[in-house]
Coordinates of N, CA, C and O in Angstrom, one line a residue:
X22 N 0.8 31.0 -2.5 CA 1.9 31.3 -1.6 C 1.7 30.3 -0.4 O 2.7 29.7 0.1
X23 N 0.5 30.2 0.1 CA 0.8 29.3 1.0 C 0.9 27.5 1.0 O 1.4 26.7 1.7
X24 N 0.2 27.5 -0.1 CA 0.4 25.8 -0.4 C 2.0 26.2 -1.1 O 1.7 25.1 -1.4
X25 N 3.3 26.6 -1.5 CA 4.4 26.6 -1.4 C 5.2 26.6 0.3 O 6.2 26.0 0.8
X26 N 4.6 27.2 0.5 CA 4.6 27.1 2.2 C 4.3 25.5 2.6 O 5.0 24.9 3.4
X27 N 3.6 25.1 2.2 CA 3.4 23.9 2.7 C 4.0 23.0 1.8 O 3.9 21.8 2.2
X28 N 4.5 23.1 0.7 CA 5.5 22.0 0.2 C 6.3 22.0 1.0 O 6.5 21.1 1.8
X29 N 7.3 23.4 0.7 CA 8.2 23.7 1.9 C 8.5 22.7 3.3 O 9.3 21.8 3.6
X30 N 7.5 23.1 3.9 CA 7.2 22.6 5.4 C 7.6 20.5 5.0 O 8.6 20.0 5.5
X31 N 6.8 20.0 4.3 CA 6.5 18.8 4.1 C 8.1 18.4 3.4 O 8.6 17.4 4.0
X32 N 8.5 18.6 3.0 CA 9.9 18.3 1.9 C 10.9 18.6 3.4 O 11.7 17.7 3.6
X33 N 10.9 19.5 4.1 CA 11.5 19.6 5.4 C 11.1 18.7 6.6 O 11.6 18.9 7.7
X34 N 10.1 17.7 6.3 CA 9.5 17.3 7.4 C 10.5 15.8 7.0 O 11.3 15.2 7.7
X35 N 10.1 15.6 5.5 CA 11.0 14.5 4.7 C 12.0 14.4 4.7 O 12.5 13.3 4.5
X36 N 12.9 15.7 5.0 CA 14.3 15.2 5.2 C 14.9 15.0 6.4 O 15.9 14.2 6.5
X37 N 14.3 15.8 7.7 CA 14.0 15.2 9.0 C 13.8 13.6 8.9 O 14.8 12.9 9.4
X38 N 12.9 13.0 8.5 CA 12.7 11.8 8.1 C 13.9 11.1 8.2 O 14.5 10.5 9.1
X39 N 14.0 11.4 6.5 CA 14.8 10.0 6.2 C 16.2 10.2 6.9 O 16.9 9.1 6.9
X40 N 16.8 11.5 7.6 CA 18.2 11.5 8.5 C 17.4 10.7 9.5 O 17.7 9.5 9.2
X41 N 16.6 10.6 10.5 CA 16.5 10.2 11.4 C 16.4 8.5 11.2 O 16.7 7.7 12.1
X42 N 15.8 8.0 9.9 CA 15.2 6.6 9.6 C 17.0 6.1 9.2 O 17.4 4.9 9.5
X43 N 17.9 7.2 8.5 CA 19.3 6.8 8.5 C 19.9 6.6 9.2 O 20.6 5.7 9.1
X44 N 19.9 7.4 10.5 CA 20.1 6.9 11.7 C 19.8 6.0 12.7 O 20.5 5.5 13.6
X45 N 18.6 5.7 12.6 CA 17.9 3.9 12.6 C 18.6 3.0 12.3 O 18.9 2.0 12.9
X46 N 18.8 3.5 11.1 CA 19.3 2.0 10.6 C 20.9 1.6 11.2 O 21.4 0.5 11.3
X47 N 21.3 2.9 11.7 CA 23.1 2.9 11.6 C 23.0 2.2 13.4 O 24.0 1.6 13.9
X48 N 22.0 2.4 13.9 CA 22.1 1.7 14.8 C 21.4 0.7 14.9 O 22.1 -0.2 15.4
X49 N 20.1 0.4 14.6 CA 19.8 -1.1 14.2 C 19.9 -1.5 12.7 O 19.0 -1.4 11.8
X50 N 21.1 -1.9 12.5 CA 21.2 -2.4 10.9 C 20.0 -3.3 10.6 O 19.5 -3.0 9.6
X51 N 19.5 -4.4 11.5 CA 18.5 -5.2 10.8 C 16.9 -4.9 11.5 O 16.3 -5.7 12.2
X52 N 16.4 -3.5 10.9 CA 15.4 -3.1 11.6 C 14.8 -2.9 10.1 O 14.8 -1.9 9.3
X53 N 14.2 -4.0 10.0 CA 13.1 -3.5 8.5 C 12.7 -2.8 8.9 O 13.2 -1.9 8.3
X54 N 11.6 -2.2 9.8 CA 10.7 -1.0 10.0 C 11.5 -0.3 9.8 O 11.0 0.3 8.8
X55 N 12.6 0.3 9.9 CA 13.4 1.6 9.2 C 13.2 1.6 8.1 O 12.6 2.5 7.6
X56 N 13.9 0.4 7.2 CA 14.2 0.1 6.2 C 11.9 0.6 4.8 O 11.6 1.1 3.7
X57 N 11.4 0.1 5.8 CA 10.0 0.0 5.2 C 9.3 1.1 5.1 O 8.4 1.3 4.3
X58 N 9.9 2.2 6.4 CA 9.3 3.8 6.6 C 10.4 4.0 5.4 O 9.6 4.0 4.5
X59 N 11.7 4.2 4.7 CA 12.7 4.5 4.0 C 12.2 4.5 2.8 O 12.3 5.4 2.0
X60 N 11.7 3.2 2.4 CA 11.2 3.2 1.2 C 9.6 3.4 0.8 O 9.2 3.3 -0.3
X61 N 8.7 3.7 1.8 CA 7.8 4.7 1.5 C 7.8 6.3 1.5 O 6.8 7.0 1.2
X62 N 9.0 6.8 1.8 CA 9.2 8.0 1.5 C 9.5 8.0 0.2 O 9.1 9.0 -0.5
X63 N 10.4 7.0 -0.6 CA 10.7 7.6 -2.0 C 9.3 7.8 -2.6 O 9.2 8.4 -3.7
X64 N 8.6 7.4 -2.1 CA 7.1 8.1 -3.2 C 6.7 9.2 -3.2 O 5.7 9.5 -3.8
X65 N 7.5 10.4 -2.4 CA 7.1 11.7 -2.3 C 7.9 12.1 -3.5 O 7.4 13.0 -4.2
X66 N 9.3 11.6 -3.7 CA 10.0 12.0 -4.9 C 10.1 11.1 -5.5 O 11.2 10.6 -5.5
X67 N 8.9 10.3 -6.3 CA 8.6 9.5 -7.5 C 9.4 9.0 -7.6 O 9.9 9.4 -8.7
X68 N 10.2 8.2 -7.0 CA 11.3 7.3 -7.3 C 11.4 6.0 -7.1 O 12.0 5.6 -6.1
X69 N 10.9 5.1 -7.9 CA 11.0 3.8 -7.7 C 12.1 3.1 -7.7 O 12.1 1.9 -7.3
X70 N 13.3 3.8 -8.4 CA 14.5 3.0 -8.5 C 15.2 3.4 -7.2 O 16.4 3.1 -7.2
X71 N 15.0 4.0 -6.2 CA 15.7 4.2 -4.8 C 14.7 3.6 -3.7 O 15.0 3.4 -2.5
X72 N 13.5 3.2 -4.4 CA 13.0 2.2 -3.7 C 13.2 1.1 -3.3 O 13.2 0.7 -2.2
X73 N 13.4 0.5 -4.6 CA 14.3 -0.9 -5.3 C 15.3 -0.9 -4.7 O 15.5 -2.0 -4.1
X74 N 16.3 0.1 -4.4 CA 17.7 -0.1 -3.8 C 17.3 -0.4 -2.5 O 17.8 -1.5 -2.0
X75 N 16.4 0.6 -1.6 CA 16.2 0.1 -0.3 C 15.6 -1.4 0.2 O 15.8 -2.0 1.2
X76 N 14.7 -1.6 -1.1 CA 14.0 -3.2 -0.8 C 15.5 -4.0 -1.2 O 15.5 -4.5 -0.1
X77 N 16.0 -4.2 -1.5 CA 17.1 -4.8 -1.8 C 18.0 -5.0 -1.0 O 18.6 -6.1 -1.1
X78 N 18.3 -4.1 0.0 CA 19.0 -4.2 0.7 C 17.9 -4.9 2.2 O 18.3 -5.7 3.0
X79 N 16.6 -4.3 2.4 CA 16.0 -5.1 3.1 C 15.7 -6.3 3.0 O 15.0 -6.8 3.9
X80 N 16.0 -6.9 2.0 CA 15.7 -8.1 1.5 C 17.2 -9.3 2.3 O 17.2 -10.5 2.7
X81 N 18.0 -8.5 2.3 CA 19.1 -9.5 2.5 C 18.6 -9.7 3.8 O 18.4 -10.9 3.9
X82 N 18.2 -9.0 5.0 CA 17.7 -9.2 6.2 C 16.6 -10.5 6.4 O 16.7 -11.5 7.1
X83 N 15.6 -10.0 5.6 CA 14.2 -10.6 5.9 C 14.2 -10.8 4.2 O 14.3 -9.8 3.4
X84 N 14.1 -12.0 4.0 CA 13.7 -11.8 2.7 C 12.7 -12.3 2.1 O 12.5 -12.4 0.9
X85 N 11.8 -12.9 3.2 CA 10.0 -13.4 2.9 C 9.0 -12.3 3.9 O 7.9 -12.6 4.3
X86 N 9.8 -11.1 4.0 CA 8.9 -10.3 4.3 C 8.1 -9.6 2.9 O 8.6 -9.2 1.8
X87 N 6.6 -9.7 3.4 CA 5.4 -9.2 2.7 C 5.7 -7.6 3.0 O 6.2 -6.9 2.1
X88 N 5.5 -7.0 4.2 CA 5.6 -5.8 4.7 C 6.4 -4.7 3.7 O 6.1 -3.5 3.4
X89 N 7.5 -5.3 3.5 CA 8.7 -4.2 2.8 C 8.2 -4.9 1.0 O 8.8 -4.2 0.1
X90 N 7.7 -5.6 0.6 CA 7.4 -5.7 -0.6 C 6.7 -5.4 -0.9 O 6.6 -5.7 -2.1
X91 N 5.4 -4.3 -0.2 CA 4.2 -4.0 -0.4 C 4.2 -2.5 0.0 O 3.4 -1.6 -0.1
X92 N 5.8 -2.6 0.6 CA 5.9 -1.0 0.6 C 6.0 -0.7 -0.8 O 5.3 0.0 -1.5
X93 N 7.2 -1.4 -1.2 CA 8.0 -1.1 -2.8 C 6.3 -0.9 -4.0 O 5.8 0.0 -4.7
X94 N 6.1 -2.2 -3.5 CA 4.9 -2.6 -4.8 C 4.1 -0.9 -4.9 O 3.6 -0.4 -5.9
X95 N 4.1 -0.3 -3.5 CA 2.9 0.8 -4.0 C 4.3 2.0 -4.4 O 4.1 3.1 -4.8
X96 N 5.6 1.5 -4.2 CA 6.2 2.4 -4.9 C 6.4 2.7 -6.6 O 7.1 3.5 -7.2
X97 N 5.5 1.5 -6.8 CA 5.3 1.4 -8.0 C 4.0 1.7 -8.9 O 4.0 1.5 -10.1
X98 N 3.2 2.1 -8.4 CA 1.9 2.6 -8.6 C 2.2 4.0 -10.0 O 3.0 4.9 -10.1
X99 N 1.5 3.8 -10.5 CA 1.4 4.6 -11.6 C 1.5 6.7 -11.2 O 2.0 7.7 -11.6
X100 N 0.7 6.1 -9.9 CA 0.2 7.9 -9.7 C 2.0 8.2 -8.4 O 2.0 9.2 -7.7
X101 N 2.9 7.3 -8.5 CA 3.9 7.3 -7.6 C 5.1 7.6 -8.6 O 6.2 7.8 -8.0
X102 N 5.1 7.8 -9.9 CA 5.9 7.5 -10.9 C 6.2 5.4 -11.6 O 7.0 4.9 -12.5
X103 N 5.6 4.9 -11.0 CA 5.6 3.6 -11.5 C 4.9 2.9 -12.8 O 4.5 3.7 -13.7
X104 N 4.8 1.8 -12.9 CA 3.3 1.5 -14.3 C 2.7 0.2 -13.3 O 3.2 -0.2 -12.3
X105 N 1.6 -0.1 -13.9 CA 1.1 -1.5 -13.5 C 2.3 -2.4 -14.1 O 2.9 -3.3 -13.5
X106 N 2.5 -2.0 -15.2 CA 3.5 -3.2 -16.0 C 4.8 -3.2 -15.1 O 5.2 -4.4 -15.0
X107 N 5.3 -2.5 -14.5 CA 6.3 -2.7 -13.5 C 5.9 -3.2 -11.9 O 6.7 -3.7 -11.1
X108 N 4.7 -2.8 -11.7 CA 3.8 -3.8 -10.6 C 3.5 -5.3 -10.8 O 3.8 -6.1 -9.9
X109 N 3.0 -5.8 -12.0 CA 3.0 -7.1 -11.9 C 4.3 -7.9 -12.5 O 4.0 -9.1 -12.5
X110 N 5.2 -7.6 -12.9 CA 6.5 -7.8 -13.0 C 6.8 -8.2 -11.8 O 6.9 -9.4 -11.6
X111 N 7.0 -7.0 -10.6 CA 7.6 -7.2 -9.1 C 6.7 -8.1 -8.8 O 7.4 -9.1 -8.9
X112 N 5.2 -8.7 -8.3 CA 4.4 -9.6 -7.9 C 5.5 -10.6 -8.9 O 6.4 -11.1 -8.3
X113 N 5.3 -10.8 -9.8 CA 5.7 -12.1 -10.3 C 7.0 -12.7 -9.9 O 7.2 -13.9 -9.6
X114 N 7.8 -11.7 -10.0 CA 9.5 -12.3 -9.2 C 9.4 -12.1 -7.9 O 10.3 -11.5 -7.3
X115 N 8.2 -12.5 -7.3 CA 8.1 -12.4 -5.7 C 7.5 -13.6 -5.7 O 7.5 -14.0 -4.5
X116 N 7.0 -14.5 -6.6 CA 6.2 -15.4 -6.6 C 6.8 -16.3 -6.0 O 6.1 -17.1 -5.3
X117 N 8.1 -16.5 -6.0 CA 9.1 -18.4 -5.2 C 9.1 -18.5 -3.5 O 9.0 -19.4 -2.8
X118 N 9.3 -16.8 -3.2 CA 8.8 -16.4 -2.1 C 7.4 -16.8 -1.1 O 7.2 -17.3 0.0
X119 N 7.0 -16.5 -1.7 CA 5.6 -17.1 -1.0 C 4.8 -18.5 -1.0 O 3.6 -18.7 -0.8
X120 N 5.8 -19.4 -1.2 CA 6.2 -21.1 -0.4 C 6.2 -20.9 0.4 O 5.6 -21.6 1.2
X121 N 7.0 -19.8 1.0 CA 7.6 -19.9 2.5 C 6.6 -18.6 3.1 O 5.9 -18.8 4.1
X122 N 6.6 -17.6 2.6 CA 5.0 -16.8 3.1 C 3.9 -16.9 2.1 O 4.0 -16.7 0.9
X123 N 2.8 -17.2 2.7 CA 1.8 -17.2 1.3 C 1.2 -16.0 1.4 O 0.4 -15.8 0.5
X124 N 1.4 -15.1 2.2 CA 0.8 -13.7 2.0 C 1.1 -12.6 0.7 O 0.6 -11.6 0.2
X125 N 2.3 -13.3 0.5 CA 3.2 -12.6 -0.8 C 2.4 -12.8 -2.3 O 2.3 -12.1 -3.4
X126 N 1.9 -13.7 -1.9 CA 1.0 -13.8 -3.0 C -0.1 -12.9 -3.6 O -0.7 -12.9 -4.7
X127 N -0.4 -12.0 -2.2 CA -1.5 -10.7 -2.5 C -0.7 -9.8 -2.9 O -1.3 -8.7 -2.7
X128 N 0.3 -9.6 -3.4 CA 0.7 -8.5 -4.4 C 0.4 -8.7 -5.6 O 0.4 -7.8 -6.4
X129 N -0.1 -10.1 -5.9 CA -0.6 -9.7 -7.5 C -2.0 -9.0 -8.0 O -2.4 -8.6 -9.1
X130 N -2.6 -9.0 -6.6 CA -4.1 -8.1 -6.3 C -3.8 -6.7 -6.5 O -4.8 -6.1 -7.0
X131 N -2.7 -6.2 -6.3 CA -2.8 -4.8 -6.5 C -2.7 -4.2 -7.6 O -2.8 -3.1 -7.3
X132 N -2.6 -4.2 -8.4 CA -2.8 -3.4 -9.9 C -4.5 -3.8 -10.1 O -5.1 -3.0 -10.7
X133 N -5.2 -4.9 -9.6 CA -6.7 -4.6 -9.5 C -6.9 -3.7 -9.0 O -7.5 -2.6 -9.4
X134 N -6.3 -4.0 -7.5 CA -7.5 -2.6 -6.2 C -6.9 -1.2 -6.8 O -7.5 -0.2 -6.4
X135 N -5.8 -1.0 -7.7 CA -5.9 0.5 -7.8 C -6.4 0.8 -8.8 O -6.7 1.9 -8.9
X136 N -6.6 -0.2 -9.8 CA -7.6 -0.1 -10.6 C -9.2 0.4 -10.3 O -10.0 1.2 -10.7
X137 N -9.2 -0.9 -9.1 CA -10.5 -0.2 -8.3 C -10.3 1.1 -7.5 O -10.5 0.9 -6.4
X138 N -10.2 2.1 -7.6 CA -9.7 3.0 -7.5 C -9.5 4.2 -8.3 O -10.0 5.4 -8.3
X139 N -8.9 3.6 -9.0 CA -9.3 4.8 -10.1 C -10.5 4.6 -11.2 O -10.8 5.4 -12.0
X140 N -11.1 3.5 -11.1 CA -12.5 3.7 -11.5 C -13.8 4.0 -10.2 O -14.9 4.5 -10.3
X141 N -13.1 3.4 -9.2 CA -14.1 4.5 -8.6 C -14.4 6.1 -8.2 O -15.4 6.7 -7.8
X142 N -12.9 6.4 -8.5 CA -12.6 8.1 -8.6 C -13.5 8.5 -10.0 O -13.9 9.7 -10.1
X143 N -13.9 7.6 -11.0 CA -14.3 8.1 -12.5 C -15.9 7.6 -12.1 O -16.8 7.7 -13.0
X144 N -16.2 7.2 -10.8 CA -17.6 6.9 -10.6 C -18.1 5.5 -11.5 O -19.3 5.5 -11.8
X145 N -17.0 4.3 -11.8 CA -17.4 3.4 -12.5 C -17.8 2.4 -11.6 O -16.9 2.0 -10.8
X146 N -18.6 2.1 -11.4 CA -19.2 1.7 -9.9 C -19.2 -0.1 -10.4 O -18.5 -0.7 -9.6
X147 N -19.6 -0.8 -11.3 CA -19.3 -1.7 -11.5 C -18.2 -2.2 -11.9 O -17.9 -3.3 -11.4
X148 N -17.0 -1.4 -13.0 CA -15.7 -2.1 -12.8 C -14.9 -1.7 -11.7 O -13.8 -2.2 -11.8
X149 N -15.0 -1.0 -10.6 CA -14.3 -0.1 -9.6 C -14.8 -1.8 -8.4 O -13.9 -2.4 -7.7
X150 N -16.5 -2.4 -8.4 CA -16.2 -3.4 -7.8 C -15.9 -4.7 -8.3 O -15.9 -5.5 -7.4
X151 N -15.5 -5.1 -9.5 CA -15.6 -6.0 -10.2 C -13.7 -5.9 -9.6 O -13.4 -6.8 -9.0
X152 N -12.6 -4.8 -9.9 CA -11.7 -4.7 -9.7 C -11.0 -5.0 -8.4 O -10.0 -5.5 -8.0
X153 N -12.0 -4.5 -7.7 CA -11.6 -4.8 -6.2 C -12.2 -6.3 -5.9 O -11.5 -6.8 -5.0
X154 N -13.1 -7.0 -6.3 CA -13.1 -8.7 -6.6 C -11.9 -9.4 -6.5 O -11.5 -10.3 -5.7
X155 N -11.1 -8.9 -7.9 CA -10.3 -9.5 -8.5 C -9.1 -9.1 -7.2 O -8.7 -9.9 -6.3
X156 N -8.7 -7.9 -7.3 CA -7.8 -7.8 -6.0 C -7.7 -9.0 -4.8 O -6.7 -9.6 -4.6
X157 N -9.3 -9.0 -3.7 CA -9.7 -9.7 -3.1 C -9.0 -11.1 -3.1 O -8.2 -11.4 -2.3
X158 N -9.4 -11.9 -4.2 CA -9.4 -13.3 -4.8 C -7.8 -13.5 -5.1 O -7.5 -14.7 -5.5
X159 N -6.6 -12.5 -5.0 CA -5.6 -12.6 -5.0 C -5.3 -13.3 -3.2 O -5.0 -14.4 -2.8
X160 N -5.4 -12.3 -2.8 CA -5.3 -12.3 -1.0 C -6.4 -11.2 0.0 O -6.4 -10.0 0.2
X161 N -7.0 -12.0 0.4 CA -7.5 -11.4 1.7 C -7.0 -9.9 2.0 O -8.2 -9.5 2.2
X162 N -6.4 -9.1 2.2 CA -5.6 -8.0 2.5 C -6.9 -6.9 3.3 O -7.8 -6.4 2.6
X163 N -6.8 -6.5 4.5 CA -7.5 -5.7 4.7 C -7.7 -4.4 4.3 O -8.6 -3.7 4.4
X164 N -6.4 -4.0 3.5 CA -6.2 -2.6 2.1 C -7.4 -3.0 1.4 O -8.5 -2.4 1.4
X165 N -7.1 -4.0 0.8 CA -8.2 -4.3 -0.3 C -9.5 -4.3 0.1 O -10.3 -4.0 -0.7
X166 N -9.8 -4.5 1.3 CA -11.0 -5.1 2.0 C -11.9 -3.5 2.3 O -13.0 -3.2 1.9
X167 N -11.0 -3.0 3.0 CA -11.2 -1.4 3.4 C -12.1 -0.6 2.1 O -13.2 0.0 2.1
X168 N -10.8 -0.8 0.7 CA -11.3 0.2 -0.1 C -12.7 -0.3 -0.7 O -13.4 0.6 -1.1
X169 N -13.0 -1.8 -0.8 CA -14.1 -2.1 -1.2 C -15.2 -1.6 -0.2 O -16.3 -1.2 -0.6
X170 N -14.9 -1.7 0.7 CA -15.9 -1.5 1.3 C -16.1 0.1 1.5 O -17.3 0.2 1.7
X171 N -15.5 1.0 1.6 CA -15.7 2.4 1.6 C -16.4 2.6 0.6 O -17.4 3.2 0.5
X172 N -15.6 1.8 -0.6 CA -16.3 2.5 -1.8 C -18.0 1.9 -2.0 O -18.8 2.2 -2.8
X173 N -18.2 0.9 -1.0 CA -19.9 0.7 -1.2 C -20.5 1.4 0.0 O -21.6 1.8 0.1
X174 N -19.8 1.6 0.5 CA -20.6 2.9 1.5 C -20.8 4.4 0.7 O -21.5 5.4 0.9
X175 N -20.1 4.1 -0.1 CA -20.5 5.4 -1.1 C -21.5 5.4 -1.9 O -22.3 6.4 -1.9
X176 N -21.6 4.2 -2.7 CA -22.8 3.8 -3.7 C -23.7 3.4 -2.9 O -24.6 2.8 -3.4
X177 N -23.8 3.7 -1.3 CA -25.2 3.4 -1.0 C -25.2 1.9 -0.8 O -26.2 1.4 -1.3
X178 N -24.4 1.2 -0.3 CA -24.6 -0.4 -0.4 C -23.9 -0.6 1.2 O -22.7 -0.9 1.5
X179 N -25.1 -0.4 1.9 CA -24.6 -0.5 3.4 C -24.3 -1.9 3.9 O -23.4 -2.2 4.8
X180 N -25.2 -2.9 3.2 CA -25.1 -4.2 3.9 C -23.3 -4.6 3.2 O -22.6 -5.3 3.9
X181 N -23.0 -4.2 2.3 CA -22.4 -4.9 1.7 C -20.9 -4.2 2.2 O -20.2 -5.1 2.3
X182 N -20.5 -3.3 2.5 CA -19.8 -2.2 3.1 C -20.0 -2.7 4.4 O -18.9 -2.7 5.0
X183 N -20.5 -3.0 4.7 CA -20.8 -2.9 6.4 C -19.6 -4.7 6.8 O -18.9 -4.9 7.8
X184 N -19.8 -5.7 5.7 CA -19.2 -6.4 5.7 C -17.9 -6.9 5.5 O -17.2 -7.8 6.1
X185 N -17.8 -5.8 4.1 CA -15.9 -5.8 3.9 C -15.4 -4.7 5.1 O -14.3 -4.6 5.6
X186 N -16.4 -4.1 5.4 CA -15.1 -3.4 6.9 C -14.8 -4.3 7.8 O -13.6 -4.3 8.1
X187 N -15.8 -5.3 8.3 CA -16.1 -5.6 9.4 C -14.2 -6.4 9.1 O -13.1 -6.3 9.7
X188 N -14.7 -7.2 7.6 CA -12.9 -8.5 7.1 C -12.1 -7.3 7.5 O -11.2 -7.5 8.2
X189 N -12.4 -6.2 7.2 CA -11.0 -5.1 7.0 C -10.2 -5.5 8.7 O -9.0 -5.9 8.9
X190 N -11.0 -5.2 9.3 CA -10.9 -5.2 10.7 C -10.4 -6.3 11.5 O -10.0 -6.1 12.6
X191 N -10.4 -7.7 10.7 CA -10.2 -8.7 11.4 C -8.8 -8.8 11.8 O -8.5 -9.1 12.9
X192 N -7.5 -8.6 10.7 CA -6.5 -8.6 11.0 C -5.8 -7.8 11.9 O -4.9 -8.1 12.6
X193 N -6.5 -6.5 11.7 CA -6.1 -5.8 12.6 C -7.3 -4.8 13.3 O -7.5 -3.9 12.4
X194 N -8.0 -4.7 14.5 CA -9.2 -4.3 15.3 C -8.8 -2.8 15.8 O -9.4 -2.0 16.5
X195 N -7.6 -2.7 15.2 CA -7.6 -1.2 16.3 C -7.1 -0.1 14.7 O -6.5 1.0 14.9
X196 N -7.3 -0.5 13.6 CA -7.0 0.4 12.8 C -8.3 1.3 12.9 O -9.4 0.9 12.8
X197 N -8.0 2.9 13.1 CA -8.9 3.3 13.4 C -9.8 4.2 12.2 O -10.9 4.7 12.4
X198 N -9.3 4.2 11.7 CA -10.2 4.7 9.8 C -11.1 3.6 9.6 O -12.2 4.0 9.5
X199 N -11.1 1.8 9.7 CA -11.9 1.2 9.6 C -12.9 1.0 10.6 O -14.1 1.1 10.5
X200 N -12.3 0.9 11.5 CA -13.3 0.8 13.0 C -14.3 2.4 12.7 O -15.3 2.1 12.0
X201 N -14.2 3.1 12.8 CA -14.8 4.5 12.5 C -15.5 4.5 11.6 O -16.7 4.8 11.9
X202 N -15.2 4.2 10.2 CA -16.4 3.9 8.9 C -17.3 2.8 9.5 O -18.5 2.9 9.8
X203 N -16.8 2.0 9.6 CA -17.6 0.4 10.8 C -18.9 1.0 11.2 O -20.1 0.9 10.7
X204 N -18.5 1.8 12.4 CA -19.5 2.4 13.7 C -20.7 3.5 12.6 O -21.8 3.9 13.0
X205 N -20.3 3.8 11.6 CA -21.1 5.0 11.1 C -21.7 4.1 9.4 O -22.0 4.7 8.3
X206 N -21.7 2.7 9.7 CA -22.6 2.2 8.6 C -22.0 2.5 7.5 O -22.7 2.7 6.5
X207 N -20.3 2.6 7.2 CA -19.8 2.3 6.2 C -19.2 3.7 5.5 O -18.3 3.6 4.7
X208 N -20.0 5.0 6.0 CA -20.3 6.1 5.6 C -19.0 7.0 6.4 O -18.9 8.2 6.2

């Protein structure tokens, strides 16, 4: 009863949301950050093809933004209703893009890092970092950077954890989940 209570609450918190992020938009039509909160909500209702509509339409705005294609890309995540095979699809027709940003190019890292991910949920400790490698070697990304490194703070690999936080941190110093693992040796 009470976790229905708390669907409840959350599904009402979501439609608060997306009226208000609609109303964002009606007044800033070219506010990707609406547009980028809009389409991370379709992952609450597994919908990648209302994702797609929103990246689409954000696209006409900004259309070498990384930000709103990395929203979509995790709208595509397997555990979101997505496949990898529809993940590196989207990386790939993002690929002409990233001439003009080269950051765009670390979307093809992600079907690694959540690979790394769900083998490190299965405790596969060598393909979970072998995965998050390959992620890495796409783009730099402090997502990527983060989860490798959490996840060697787990296996006990402090020097090594202690390092990918520190990258996690570089782009941005005040995210505070990394800063926090940081200060406490990865742990």
């Amino acid at each position: 009863e009470a976790r229905l209570d708390q669907f409840r609450r959350m599904a009402a918190f979501f439609r608060s949301s997306a009226a208000d992020l609609g109303a964002a938009v009606v007044l800033a039509p070219n506010s990707i950050v609406a547009y980028r909160q809009m389409i991370r909500l379709t992952r609450a209702r597994r919908d990648p093809a209302a994702s797609r509509r929103l990246l689409d339409e954000a696209l006409k705005i900004q259309p070498y933004s990384f930000e709103l294609r990395a929203a979509h890309m995790r709208s595509l995540l397997p555990s979101w209703g997505g496949s990898y095979e529809a993940m590196a699809a989207f990386a790939e027709e993002s690929m002409p893009f990233a001439k003009r940003n080269p950051r765009i190019a670390a979307l093809r890292g992600f079907v690694d890092w959540d690979e790394g991910r769900v083998a490190a949920g299965a405790e596969r400790k060598g393909d979970a970092i072998e995965a998050y490698n390959r992620a890495i070697a796409f783009g730099d990304l402090a997502q990527f950077r983060f989860e490798r490194g959490a996840y060697l703070a787990a296996a006990d690999q402090t020097a090594g954890s202690l390092e990918a936080l520190t990258r996690a941190l570089a782009p941005n110093p005040q995210d505070a989940e990394s800063a926090y693992r940081r200060t406490r040796g990865g742990t």
